[in-house]
Coordinates of C-alpha atoms in Angstrom, one line a residue:
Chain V
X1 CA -59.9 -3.6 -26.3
X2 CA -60.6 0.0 -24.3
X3 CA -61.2 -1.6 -21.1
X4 CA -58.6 -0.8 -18.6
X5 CA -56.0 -3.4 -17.2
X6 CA -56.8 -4.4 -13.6
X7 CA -53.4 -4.5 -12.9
X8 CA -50.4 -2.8 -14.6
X9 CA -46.6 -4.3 -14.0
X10 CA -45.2 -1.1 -14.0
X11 CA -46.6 2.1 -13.5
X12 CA -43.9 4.8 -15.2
X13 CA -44.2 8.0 -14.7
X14 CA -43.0 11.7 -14.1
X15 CA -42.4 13.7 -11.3
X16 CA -42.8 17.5 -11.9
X17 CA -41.3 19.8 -9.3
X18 CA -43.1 23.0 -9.0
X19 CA -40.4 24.4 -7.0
X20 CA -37.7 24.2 -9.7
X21 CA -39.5 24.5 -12.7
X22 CA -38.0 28.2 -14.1
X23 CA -40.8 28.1 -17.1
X24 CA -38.5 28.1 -19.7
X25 CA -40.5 25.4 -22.0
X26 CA -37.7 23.8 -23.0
X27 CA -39.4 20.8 -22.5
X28 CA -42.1 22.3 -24.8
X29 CA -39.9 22.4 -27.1
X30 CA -37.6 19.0 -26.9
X31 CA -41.3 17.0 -26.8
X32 CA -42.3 18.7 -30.0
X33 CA -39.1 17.9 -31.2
X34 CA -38.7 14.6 -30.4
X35 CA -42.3 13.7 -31.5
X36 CA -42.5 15.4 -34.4
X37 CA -40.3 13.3 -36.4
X38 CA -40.8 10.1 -34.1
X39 CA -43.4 7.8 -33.1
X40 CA -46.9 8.5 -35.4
X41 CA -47.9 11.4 -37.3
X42 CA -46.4 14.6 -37.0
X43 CA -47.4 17.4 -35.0
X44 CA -48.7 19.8 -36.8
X45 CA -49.1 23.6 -36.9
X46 CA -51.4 25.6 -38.7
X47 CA -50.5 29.4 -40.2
X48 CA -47.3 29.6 -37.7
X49 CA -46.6 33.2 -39.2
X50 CA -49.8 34.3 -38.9
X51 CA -52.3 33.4 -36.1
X52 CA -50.5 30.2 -35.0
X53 CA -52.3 27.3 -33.4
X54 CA -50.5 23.7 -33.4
X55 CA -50.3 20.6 -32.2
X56 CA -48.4 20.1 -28.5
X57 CA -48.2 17.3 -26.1
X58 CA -47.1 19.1 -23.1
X59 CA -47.9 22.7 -22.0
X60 CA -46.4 25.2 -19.7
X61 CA -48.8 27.4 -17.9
X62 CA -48.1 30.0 -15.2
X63 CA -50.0 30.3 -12.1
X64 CA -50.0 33.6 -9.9
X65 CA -50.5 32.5 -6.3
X66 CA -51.4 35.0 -3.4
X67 CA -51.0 34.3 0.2
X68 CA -52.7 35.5 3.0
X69 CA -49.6 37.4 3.5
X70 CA -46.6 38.6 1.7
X71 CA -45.9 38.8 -2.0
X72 CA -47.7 36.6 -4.4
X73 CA -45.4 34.0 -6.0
X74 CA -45.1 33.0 -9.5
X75 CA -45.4 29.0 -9.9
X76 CA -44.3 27.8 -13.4
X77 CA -46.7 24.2 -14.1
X78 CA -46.2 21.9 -17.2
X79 CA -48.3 19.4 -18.2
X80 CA -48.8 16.5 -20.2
X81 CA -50.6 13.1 -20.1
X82 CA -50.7 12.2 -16.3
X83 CA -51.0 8.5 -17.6
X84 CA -53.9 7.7 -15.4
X85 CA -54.4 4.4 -13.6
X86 CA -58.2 4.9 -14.5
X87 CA -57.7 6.9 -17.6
X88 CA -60.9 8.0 -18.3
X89 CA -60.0 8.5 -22.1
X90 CA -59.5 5.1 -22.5
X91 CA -62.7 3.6 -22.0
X92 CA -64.8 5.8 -23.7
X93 CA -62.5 5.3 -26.8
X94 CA -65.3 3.4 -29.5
X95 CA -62.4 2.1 -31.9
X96 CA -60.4 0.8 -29.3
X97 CA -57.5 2.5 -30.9
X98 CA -56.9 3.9 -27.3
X99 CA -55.5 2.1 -24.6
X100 CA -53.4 1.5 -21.6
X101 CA -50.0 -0.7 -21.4
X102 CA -50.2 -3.8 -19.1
X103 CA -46.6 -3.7 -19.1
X104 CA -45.9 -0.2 -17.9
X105 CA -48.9 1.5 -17.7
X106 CA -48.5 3.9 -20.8
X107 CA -51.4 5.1 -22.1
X108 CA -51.0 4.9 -25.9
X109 CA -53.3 6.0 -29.3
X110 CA -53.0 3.4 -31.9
X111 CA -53.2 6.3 -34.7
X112 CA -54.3 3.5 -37.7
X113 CA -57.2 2.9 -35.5
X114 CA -58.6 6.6 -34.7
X115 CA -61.3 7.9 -36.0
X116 CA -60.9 11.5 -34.8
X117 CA -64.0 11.6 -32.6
X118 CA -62.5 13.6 -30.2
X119 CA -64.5 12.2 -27.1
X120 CA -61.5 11.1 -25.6
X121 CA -60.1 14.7 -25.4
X122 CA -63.8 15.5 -23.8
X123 CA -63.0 12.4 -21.3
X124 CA -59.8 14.0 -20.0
X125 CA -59.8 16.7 -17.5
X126 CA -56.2 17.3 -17.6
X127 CA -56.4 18.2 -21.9
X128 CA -53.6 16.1 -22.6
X129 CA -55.3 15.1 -25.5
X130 CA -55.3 17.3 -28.8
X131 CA -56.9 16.2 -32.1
X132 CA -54.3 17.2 -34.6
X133 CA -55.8 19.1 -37.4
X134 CA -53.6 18.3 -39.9
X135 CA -53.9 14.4 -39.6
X136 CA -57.2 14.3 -38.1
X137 CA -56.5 11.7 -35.3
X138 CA -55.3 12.1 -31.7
X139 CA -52.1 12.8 -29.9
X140 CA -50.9 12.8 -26.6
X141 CA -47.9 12.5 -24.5
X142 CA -46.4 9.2 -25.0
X143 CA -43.7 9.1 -22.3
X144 CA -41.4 8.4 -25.4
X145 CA -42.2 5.2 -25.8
X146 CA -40.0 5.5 -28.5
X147 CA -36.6 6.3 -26.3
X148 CA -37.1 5.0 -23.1
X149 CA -36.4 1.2 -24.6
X150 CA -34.6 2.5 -27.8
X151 CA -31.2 0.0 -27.1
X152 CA -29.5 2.4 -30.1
X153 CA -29.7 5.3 -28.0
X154 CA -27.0 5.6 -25.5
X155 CA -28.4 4.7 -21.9
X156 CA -28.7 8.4 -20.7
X157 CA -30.9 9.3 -23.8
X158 CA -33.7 6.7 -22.9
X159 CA -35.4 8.9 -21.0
X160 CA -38.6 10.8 -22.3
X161 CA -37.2 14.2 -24.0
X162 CA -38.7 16.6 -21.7
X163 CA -36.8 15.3 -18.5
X164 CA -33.6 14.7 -20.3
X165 CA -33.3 18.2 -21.8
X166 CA -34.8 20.1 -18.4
X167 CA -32.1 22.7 -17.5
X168 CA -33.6 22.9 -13.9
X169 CA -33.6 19.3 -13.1
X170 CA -37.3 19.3 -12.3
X171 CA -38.6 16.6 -13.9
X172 CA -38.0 13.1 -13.1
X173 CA -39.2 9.8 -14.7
X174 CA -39.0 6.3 -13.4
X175 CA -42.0 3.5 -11.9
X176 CA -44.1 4.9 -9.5
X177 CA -45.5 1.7 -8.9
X178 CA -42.3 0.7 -7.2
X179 CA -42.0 2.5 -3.6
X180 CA -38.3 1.9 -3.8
X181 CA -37.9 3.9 -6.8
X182 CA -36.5 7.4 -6.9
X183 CA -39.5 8.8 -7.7
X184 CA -41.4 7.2 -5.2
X185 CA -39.2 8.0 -2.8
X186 CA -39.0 11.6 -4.1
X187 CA -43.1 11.9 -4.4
X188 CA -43.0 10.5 -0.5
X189 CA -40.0 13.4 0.6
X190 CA -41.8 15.9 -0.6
X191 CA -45.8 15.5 -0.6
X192 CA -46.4 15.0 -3.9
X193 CA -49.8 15.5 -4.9
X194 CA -52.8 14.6 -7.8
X195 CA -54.2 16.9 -10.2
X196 CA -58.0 17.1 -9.4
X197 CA -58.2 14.0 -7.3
X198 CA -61.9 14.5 -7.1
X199 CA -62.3 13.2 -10.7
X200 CA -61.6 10.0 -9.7
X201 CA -58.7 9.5 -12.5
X202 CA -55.8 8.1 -9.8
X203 CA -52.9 10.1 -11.9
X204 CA -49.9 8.5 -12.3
X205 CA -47.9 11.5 -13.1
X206 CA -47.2 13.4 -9.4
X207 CA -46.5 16.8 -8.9
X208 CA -44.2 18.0 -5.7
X209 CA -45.1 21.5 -4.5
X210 CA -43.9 25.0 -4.2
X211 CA -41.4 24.5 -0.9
X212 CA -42.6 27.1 1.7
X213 CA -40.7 30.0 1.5
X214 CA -38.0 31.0 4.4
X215 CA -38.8 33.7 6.7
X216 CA -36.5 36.2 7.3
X217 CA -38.0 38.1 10.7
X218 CA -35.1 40.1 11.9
X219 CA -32.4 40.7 9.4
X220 CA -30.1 41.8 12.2
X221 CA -30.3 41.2 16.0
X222 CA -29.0 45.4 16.3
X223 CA -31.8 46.5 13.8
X224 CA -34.2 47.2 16.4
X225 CA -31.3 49.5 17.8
X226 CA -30.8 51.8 14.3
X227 CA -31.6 55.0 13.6
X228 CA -34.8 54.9 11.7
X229 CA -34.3 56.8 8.4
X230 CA -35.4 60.2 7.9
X231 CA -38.7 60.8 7.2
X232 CA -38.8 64.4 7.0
X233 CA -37.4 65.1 3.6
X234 CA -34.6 68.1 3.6
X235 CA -32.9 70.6 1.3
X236 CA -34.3 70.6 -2.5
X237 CA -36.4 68.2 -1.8
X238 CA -37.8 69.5 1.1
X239 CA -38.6 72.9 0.0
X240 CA -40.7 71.6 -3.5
X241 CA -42.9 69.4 -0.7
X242 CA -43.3 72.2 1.4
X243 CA -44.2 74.4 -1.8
X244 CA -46.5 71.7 -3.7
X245 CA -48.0 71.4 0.1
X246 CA -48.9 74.8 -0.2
X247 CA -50.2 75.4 -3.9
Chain M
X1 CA -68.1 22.7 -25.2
X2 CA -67.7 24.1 -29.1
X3 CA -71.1 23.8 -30.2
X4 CA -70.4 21.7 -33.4
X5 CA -73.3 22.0 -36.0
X6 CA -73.1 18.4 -36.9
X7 CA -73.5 17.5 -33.5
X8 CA -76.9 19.2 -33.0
X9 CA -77.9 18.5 -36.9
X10 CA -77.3 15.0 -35.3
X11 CA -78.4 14.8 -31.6
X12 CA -82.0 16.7 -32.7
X13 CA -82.8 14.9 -35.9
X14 CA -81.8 11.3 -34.9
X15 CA -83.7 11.8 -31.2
X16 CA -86.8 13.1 -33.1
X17 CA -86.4 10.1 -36.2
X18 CA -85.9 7.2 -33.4
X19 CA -88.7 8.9 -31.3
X20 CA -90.6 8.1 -34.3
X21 CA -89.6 4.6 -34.7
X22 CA -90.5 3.9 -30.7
X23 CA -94.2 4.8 -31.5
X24 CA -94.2 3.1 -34.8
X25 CA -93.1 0.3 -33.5
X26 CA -95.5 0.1 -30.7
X27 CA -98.1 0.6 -33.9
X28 CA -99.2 3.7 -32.8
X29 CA -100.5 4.7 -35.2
X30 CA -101.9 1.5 -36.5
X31 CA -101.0 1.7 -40.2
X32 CA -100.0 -0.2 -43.5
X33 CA -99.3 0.5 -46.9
X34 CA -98.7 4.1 -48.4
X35 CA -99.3 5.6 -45.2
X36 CA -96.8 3.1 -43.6
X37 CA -94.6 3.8 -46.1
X38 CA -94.6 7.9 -45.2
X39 CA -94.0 7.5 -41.6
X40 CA -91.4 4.9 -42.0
X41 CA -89.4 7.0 -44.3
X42 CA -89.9 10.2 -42.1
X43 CA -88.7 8.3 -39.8
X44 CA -85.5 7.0 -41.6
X45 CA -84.5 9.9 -43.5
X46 CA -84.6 11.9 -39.8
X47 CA -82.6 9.0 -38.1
X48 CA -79.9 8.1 -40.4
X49 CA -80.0 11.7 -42.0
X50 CA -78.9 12.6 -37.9
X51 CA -76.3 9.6 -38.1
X52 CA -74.7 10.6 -41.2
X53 CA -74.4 14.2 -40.3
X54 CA -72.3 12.9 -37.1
X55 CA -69.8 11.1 -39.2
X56 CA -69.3 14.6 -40.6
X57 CA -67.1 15.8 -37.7
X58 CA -64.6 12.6 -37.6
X59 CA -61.4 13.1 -38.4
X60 CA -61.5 9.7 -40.3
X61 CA -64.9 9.0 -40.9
X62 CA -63.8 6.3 -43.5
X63 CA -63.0 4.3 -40.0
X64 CA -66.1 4.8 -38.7
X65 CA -66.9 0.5 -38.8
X66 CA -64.2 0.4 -36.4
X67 CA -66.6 2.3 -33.6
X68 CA -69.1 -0.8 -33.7
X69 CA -66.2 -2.9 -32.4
X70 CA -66.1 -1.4 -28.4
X71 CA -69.4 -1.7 -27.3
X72 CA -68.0 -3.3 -24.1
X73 CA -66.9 0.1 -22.6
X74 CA -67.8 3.0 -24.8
X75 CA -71.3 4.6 -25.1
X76 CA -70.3 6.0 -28.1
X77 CA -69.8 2.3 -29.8
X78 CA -73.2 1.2 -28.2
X79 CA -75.3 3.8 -29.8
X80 CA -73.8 2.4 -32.7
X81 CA -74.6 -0.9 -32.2
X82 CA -78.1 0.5 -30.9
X83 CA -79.0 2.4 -33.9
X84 CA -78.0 0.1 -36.5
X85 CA -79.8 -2.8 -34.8
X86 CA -83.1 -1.1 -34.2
X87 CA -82.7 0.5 -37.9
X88 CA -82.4 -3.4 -38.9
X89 CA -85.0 -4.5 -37.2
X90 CA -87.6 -1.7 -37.6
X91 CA -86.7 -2.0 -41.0
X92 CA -87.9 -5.8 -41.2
X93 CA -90.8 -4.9 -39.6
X94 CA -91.7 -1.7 -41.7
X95 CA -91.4 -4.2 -44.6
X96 CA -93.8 -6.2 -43.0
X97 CA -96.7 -3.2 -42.8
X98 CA -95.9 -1.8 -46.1
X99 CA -95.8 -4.7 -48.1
X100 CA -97.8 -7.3 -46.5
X101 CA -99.8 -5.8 -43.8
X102 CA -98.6 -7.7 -41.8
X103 CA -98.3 -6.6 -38.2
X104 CA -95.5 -8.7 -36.7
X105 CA -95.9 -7.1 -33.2
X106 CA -93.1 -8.5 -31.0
X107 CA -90.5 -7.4 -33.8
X108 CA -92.3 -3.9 -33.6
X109 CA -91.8 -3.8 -30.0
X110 CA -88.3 -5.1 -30.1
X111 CA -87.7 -2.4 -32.5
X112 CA -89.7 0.3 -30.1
X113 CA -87.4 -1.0 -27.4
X114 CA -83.7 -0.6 -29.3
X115 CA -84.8 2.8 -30.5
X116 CA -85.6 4.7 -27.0
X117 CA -82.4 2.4 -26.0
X118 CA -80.3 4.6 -28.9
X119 CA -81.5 7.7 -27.6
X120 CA -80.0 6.3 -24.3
X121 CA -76.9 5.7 -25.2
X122 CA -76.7 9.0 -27.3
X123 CA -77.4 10.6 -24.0
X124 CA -74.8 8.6 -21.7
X125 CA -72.2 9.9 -24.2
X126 CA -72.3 13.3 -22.6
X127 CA -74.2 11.8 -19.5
X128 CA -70.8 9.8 -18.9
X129 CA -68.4 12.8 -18.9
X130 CA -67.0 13.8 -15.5
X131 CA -65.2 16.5 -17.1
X132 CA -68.4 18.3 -17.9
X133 CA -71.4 18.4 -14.9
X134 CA -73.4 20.2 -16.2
X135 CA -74.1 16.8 -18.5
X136 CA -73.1 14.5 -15.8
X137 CA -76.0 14.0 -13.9
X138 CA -79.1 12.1 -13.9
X139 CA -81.5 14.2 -15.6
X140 CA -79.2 14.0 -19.0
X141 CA -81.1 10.9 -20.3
X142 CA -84.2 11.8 -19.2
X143 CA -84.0 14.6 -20.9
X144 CA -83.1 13.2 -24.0
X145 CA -85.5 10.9 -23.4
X146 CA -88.5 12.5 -23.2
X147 CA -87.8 15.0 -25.6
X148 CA -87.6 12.2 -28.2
X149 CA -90.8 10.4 -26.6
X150 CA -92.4 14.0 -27.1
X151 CA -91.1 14.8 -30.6
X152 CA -91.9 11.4 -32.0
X153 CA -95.6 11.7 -30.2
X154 CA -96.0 14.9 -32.3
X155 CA -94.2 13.3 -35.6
X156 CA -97.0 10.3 -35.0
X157 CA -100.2 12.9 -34.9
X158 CA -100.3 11.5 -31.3
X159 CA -102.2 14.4 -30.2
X160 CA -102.9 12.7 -26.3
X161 CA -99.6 11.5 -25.9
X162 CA -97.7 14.7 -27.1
X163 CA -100.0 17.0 -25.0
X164 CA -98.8 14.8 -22.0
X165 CA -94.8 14.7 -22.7
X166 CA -94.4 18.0 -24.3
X167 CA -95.2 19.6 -20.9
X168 CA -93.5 17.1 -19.2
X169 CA -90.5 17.6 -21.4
X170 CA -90.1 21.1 -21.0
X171 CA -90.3 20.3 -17.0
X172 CA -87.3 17.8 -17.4
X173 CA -85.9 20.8 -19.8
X174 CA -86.2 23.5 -17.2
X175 CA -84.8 20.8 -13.7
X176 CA -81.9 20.6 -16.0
X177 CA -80.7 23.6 -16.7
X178 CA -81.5 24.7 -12.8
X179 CA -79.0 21.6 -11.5
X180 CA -76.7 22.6 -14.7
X181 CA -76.5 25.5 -13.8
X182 CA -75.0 24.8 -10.3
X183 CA -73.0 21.6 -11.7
X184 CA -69.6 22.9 -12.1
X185 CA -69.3 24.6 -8.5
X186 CA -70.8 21.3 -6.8
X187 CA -68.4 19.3 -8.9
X188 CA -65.6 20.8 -6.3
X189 CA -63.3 21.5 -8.8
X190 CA -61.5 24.6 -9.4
X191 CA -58.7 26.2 -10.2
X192 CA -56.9 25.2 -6.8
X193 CA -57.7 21.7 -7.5
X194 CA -56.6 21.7 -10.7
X195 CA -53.3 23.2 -9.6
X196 CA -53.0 21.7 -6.4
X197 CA -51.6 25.2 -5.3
X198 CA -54.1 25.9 -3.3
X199 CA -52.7 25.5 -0.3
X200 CA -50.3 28.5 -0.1
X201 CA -53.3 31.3 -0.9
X202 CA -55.2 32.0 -4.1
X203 CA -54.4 31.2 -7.3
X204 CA -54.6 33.1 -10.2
X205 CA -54.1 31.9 -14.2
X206 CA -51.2 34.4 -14.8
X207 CA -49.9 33.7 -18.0
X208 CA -51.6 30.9 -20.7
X209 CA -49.2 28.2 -22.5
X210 CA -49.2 29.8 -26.3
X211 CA -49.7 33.4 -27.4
X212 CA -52.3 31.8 -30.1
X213 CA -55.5 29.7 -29.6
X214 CA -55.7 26.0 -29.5
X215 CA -57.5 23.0 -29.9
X216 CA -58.1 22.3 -26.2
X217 CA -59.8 26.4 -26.4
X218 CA -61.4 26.0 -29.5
X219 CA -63.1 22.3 -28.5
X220 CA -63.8 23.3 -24.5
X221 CA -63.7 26.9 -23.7
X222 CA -66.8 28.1 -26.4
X223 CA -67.9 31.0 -24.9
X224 CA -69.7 33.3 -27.3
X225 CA -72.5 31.1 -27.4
X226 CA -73.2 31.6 -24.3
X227 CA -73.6 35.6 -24.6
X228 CA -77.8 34.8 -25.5
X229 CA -78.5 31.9 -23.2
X230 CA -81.0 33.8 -21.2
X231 CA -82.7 34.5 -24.6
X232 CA -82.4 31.1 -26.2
X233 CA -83.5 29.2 -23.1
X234 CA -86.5 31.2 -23.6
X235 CA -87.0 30.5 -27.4
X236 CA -86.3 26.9 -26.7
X237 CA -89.0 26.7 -24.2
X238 CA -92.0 29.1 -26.2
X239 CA -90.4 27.0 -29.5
X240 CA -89.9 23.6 -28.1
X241 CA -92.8 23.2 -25.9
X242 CA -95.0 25.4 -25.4
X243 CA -95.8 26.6 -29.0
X244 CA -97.0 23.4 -30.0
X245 CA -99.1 22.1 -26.9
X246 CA -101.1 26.0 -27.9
X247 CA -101.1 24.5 -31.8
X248 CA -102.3 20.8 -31.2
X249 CA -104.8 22.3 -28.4
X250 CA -106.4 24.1 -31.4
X251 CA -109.2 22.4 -33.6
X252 CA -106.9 20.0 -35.7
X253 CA -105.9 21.1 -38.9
X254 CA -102.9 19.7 -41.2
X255 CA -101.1 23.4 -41.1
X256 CA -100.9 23.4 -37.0
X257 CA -99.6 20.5 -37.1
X258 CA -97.0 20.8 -39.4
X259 CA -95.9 24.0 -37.8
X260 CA -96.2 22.3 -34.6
X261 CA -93.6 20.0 -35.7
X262 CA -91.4 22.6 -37.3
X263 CA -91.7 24.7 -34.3
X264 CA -90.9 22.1 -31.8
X265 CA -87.9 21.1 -34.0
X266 CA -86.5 24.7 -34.2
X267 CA -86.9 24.8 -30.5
X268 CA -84.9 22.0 -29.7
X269 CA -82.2 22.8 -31.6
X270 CA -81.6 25.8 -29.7
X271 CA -81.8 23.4 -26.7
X272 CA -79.7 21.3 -28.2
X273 CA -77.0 24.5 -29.1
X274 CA -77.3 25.7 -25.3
X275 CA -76.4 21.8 -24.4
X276 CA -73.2 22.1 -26.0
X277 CA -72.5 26.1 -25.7
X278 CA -73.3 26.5 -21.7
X279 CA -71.5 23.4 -20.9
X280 CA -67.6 24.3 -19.1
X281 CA -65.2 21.6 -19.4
X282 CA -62.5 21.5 -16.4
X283 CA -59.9 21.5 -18.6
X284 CA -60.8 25.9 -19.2
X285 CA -60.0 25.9 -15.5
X286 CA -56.3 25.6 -16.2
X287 CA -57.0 28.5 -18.5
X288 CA -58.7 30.5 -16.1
X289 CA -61.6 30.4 -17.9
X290 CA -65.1 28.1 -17.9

């Protein structure tokens, strides 16, 4: 049944530090990895030596952001299924071959079920949902369902693939529905915040922002005091300004 | 939103088929035998023609029983429900006026009812969608609504009734592209939303996930349609609605009313491409794009 669980037991998560994140899409990678040869149909890719196009569950993107003052600053920002605690993808689902965990709160496609419609994709603002073209039903994220309780991996491994292959160390998993958790504690620390809140889809997934960066006013309490440098330019130099000036 | 052929094939045949089978049901017009027999497969071969071509895009149509089973909390599984219902029952009492000439009224009218009530939940579908204003708002079933009340009018050589909706259809048509058309910026999101980076100064989409194109581009971020809109809002409105109130206000003659109909039908499906092509999905924000 698509309709949501009132209540979930757990609600796991990530934790996506923008401040860390060095946009190397590693975790691209590892998730495309993992799930490719795990849990449902593969992903995917269409002409990959041509004009490639192909199925991923979790994007980098880069953002350019410009302060009022000072240099802009380059923000790396991945993204996947923010596992929604009013996933908007699941109740539109007509098959019910979408749904949410009572147990944890993962939101899951039950791929024997899908008929490809798409409109869950449509239903999520995030696009964490992509209709693979090769199988014809829908993927998404599935906070490796697969490893996270996998007893034959050894206990470091169950962990979803993108946070246990992250050089950077800046993304975390765990509940978030337990303040006590790191996470929680982490998403408290630092402010973490909802991807378009106004949408009404209470994200799971929280993302901790860029830290502010340090200001650096007086490099030296004697720089006021030095010589300013030269601003008449001498010699060589001097002589092809004074001649350009002239031409 | 990609503009999907079997979508509009769908949404403007099916609206104009169950438009039909509203009226027919009512019994207006009032018929039986041969002549019932015509408008009832018009009607049919419009409405299930529409539902067939909408299977088309599945990635699995062979699942397609499996979308009657949600109705609970999907529109899409109610218009299922919905159409195959009033198909059922406006097909027991189409039996009744071709066969026996019998008019079993209350089953008509049931029928009347689950038809405009397809056309409903075909229009929550998109009405439903946060992700896209410019379909989430009021006007989207209304829309659909009367176009389908005004197409089947027409369909039913209800010269009265489709001199009244047709105008009043391509009222609802123009209210809804004007609060469309302001939809995404009163939604309040944007890229800084999106991001959440907003904070800091303004951001900008620097560099995009993959070198190629995508699903998520190819399905939300259709932008070429748009290039025409001004154009095709125009033919949809001299096409949809206008054309034909000038053709049924003539003296009546079987030609004007045929190319009424074809006229109005061409007209809404460039309505009906607009609807998909003008419409920015959220999700283009994180592209930079709408």
């Amino acid at each position: 049944m698509t309709a949501l669980p009132e209540h979930t037991q757990k609600k796991l998560g990530l934790v996506i530090d923008l401040d860390t994140c060095v946009g190397c899409h590693a975790c691209v990678i590892s998730c495309k990895g993992w799930n490719t040869e795990n849990y449902g149909a593969p992903l995917s890719d269409q002409d990959p030596y041509g004009t490639p196009s192909g199925t991923f569950l979790n994007r980098v993107h880069s953002y350019e952001v410009q302060p009022e003052e000072g240099a802009a600053q380059l923000i790396h920002f991945p993204k996947s299924c923010l596992h929604c605690e009013d996933a908007p993808c699941v109740t539109v689902c007509p098959t019910g071959a979408s749904y949410k965990r009572v147990e944890d709160g993962i939101v899951l496609v039950n791929e024997s079920d899908c008929i490809g419609c798409g409109l869950c994709a449509w239903a999520c603002p995030y696009g964490a949902r992509e209709l693979d073209q090769a199988e014809g039903v829908m993927k998404k994220c599935t906070l490796c369902v697969d490893r996270i309780y996998n007893e034959n991996l050894p206990e470091e491994d169950r962990e979803p693939a993108c946070v246990r292959t992250c050089p950077a160390g800046a993304r975390h998993f765990g509940d978030l529905g337990d303040p006590d958790s790191n996470v929680s504690q982490l998403v408290a620390e630092r402010g973490g915040m909802d991807l378009m809140p106004e949408q009404g889809t209470k994200p799971v997934n929280k993302y901790l922002p860029p830290r502010p960066k340090d200001q650096m006013d007086q490099i030296d309490i004697l720089a006021p005091f030095l010589e300013p440098v030269a601003e008449e330019t001498k010699g060589f130099l001097g002589w092809l300004d004074k001649t350009l000036e002239k031409l | 939103m990609h503009p999907a052929p079997s979508v509009i094939v769908f949404t403007t045949l099916s609206g104009l088929g169950f438009g039909l089978l509203f009226w027919l049901g009512l019994g207006i017009p009032s018929v039986t035998g041969w002549s019932a027999f015509a408008f009832f497969t018009i009607a049919y071969v419009l409405a299930v023609g529409g539902l067939i071509s909408s299977t088309f895009h599945l990635g699995h149509p062979e699942r397609a029983m499996k979308a009657f089973t949600q109705w609970r909390t999907s529109w899409l599984s109610r218009e299922g429900v919905a159409a195959v219902a009033a198909l059922l029952i406006m097909a027991g009492f189409g039996a009744g006026l071709v066969f026996m000439a019998a008019n079993w009224a209350v089953l008509g009218w049931l029928g009347a009812l689950l038809s405009l009530l397809t056309v409903y939940c075909t229009a929550m579908i998109y009405g439903q969608l946060k992700t896209v204003p410019r379909w989430k708002q009021p006007l989207t079933p209304v829309l659909m609504l009367t176009i389908s009340l005004a197409g089947g009018a027409l369909l039913a050589g209800q010269v009265s009734y489709a001199l009244i909706l047709l105008p009043l259809a391509g009222v609802v048509q123009v209210a809804w592209w004007v609060m469309g058309d302001r939809a995404l910026v009163e939604s309040g999101s944007n890229l800084s939303t999106a991001t959440g980076l907003g904070q800091p100064g303004q951001v900008r989409a620097f560099e995009p996930p993959h070198t190629g194109t995508n699903y998520l581009l190819r399905e939300f971020v259709h932008v070429v349609g748009r290039k025409h809109a001004v154009k095709l809002r125009a033919i949809a409105l001299i096409l949809g609605f206008a054309l034909p109130v000038v053709l049924l206000l003539l003296p009546f003659n079987h030609i004007f009313a045929l190319f009424a109909i074809v006229s109005h039908l061409a007209g809404i499906a460039a309505s009906r491409w607009l609807f998909f092509a003008e419409a920015e999905h959220v999700v283009g924000l994180y592209y930079g794009k709408r």
